[in-house]
Tab-separated table of C-alpha atoms in Angstrom:
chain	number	residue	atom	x	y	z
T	1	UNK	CA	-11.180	-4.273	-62.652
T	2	UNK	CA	-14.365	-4.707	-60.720
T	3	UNK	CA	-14.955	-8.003	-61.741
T	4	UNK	CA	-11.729	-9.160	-60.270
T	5	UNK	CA	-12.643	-7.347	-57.426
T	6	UNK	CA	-15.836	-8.512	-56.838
T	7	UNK	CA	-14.315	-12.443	-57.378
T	8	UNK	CA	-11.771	-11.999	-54.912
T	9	UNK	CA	-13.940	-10.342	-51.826
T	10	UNK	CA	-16.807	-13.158	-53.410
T	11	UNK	CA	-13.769	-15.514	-53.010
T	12	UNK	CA	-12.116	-14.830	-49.426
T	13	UNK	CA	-15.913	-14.312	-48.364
T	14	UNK	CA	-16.827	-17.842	-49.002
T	15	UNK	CA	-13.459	-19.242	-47.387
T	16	UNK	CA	-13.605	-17.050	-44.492
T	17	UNK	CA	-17.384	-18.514	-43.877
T	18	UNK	CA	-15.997	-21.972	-44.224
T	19	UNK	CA	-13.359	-21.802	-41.814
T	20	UNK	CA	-15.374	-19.828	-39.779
T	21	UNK	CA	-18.250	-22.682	-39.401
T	22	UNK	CA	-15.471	-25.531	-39.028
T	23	UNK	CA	-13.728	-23.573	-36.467
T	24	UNK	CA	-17.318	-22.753	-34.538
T	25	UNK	CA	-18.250	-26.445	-34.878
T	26	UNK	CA	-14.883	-27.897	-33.438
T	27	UNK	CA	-15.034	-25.194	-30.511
T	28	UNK	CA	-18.461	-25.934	-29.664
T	29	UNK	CA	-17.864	-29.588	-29.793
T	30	UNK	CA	-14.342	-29.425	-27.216
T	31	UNK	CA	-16.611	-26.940	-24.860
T	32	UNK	CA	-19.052	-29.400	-24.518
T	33	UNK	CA	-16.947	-32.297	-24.012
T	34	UNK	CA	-15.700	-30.416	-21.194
T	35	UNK	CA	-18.619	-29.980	-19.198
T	36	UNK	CA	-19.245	-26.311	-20.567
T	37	UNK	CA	-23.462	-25.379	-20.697
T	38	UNK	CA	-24.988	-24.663	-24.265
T	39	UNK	CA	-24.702	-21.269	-23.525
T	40	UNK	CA	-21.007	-20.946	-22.962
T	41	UNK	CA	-20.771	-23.345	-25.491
T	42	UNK	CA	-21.366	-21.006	-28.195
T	43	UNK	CA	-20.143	-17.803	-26.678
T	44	UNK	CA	-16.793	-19.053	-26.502
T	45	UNK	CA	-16.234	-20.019	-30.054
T	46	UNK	CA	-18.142	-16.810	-31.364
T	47	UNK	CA	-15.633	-14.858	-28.726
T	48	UNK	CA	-12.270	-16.710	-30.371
T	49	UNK	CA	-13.758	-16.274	-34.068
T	50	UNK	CA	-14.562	-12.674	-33.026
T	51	UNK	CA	-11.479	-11.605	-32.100
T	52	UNK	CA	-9.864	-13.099	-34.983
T	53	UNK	CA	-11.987	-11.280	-37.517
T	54	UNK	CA	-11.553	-7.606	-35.037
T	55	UNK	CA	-8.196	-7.681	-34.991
T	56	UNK	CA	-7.741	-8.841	-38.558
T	57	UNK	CA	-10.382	-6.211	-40.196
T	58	UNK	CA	-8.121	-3.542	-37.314
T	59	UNK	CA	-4.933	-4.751	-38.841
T	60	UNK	CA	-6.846	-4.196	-42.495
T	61	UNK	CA	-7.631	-0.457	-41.404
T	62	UNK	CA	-4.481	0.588	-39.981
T	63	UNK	CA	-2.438	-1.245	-43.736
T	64	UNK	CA	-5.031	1.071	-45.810
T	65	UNK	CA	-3.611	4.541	-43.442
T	66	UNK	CA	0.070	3.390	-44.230
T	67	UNK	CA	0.346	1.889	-40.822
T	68	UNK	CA	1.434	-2.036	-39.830
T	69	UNK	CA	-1.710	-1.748	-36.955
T	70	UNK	CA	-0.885	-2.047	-33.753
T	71	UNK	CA	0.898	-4.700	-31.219
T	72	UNK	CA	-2.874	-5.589	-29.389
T	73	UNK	CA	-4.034	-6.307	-33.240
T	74	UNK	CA	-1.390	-8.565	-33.992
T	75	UNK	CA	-1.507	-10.175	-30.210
T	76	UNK	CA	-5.248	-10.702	-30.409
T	77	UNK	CA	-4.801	-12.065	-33.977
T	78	UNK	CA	-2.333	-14.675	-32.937
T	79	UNK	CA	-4.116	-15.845	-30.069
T	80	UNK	CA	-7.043	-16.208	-31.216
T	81	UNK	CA	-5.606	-18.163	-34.053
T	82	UNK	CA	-3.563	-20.040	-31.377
T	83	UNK	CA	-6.940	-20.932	-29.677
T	84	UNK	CA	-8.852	-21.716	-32.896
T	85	UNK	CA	-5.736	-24.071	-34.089
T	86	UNK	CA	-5.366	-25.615	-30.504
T	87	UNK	CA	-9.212	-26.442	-30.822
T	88	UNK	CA	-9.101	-28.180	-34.007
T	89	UNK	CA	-5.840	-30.247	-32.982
T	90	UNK	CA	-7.726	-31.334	-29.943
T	91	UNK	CA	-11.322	-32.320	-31.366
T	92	UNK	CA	-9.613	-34.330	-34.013
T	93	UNK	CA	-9.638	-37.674	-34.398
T	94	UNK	CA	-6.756	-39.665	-33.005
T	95	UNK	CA	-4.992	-40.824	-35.818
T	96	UNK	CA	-1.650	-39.886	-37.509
T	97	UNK	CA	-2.128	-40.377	-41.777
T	98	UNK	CA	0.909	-39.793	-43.926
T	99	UNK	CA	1.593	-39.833	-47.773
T	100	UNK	CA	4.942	-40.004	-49.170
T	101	UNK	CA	5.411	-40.939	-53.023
T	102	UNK	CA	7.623	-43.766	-53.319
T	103	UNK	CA	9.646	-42.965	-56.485
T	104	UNK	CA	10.969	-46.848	-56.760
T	105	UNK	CA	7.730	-48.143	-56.408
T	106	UNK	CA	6.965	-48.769	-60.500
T	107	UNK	CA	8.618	-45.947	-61.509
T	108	UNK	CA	11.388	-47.534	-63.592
T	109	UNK	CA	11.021	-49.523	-66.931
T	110	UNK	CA	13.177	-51.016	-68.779
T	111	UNK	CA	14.536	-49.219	-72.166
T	112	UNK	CA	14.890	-53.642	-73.731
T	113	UNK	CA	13.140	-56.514	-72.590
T	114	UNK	CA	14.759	-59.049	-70.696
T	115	UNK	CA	15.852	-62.134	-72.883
T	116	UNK	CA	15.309	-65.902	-71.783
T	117	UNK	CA	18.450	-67.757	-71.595
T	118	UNK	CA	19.390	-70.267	-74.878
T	119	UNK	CA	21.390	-72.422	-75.172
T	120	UNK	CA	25.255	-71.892	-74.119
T	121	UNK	CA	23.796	-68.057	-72.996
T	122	UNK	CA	22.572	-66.858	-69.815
T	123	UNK	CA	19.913	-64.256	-69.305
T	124	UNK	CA	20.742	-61.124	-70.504
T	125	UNK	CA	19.403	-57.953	-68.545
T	126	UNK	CA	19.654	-54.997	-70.160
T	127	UNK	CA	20.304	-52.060	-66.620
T	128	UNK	CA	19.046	-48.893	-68.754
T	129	UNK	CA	16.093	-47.893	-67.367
T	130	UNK	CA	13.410	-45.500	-67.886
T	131	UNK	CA	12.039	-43.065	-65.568
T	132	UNK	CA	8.246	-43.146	-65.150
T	133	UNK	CA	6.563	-41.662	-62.631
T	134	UNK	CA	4.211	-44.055	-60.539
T	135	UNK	CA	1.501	-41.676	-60.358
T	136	UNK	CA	-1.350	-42.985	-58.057
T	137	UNK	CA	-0.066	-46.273	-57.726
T	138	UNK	CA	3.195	-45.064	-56.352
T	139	UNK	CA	1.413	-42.625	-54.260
T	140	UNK	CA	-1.047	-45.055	-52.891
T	141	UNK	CA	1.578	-47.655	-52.016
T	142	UNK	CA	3.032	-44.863	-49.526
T	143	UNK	CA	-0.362	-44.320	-47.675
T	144	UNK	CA	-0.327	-44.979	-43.902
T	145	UNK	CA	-2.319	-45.003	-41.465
T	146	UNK	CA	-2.297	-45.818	-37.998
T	147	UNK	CA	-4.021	-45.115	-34.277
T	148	UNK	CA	-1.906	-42.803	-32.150
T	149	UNK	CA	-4.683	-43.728	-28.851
């Protein structure tokens, strides 16, 4: 029981430190590029973060008392993530990438092989078909990419 315990505060340790850097870096980065000093630069981001984390570890307290925590919590937690999201949308690059796996694309194969015409016969194509998933190749033949600037 410990073990699991210790992996899962290990594991949402590690991911909250993650996010936490990306989401300082891309903060940082959008203050600057708007004419903010170094100082406010980093307060900012550490003030977003921070509230996330305060009103997330207050929601965390009031859940262990029976309690759903209260409305400031939850409005704290949803701005901040609000401002945090907002941040990321606007430091990132301008481009628009989407994947969509194109089931047609080499995904059917046919049960007989197609026979040559002979003499006094046409081709014969045998319609029963196969499904076969694509796999990468279907998935890479969907991959776009273009520049939304």
């Amino acid at each position: 029981m410990r073990r699991i315990r210790r992996t899962t505060i290990t594991g949402v340790l590690l991911l909250a430190g993650v996010a936490a850097v990306v989401s300082f870096r891309h903060m940082h980065e959008l203050c600057l590029r708007h004419g903010e000093d170094q100082l406010a630069a980093v307060l900012i981001p550490l003030a977003v973060d921070g509230a996330i984390v305060v009103a997330s570890m207050s929601i965390l307290l009031a859940n262990r008392y029976g309690s759903r925590g209260g409305a400031l919590a939850w409005i704290m937690l949803m701005i901040g993530s609000l401002a945090s999201l907002g941040a990321n949308i606007a430091i990132a690059e301008p481009s628009l990438i989407s994947t969509d796996e194109k089931t047609s694309i080499q995904a059917r194969c046919r049960c007989n092989p197609t026979l040559p015409p002979g003499p006094a016969r046409a081709m014969r194509v045998n319609h029963d078909y196969d499904y076969d998933r694509g796999g990468a190749l279907a998935y890479l033949a969907a991959s776009t990419r273009c520049r939304c600037s």
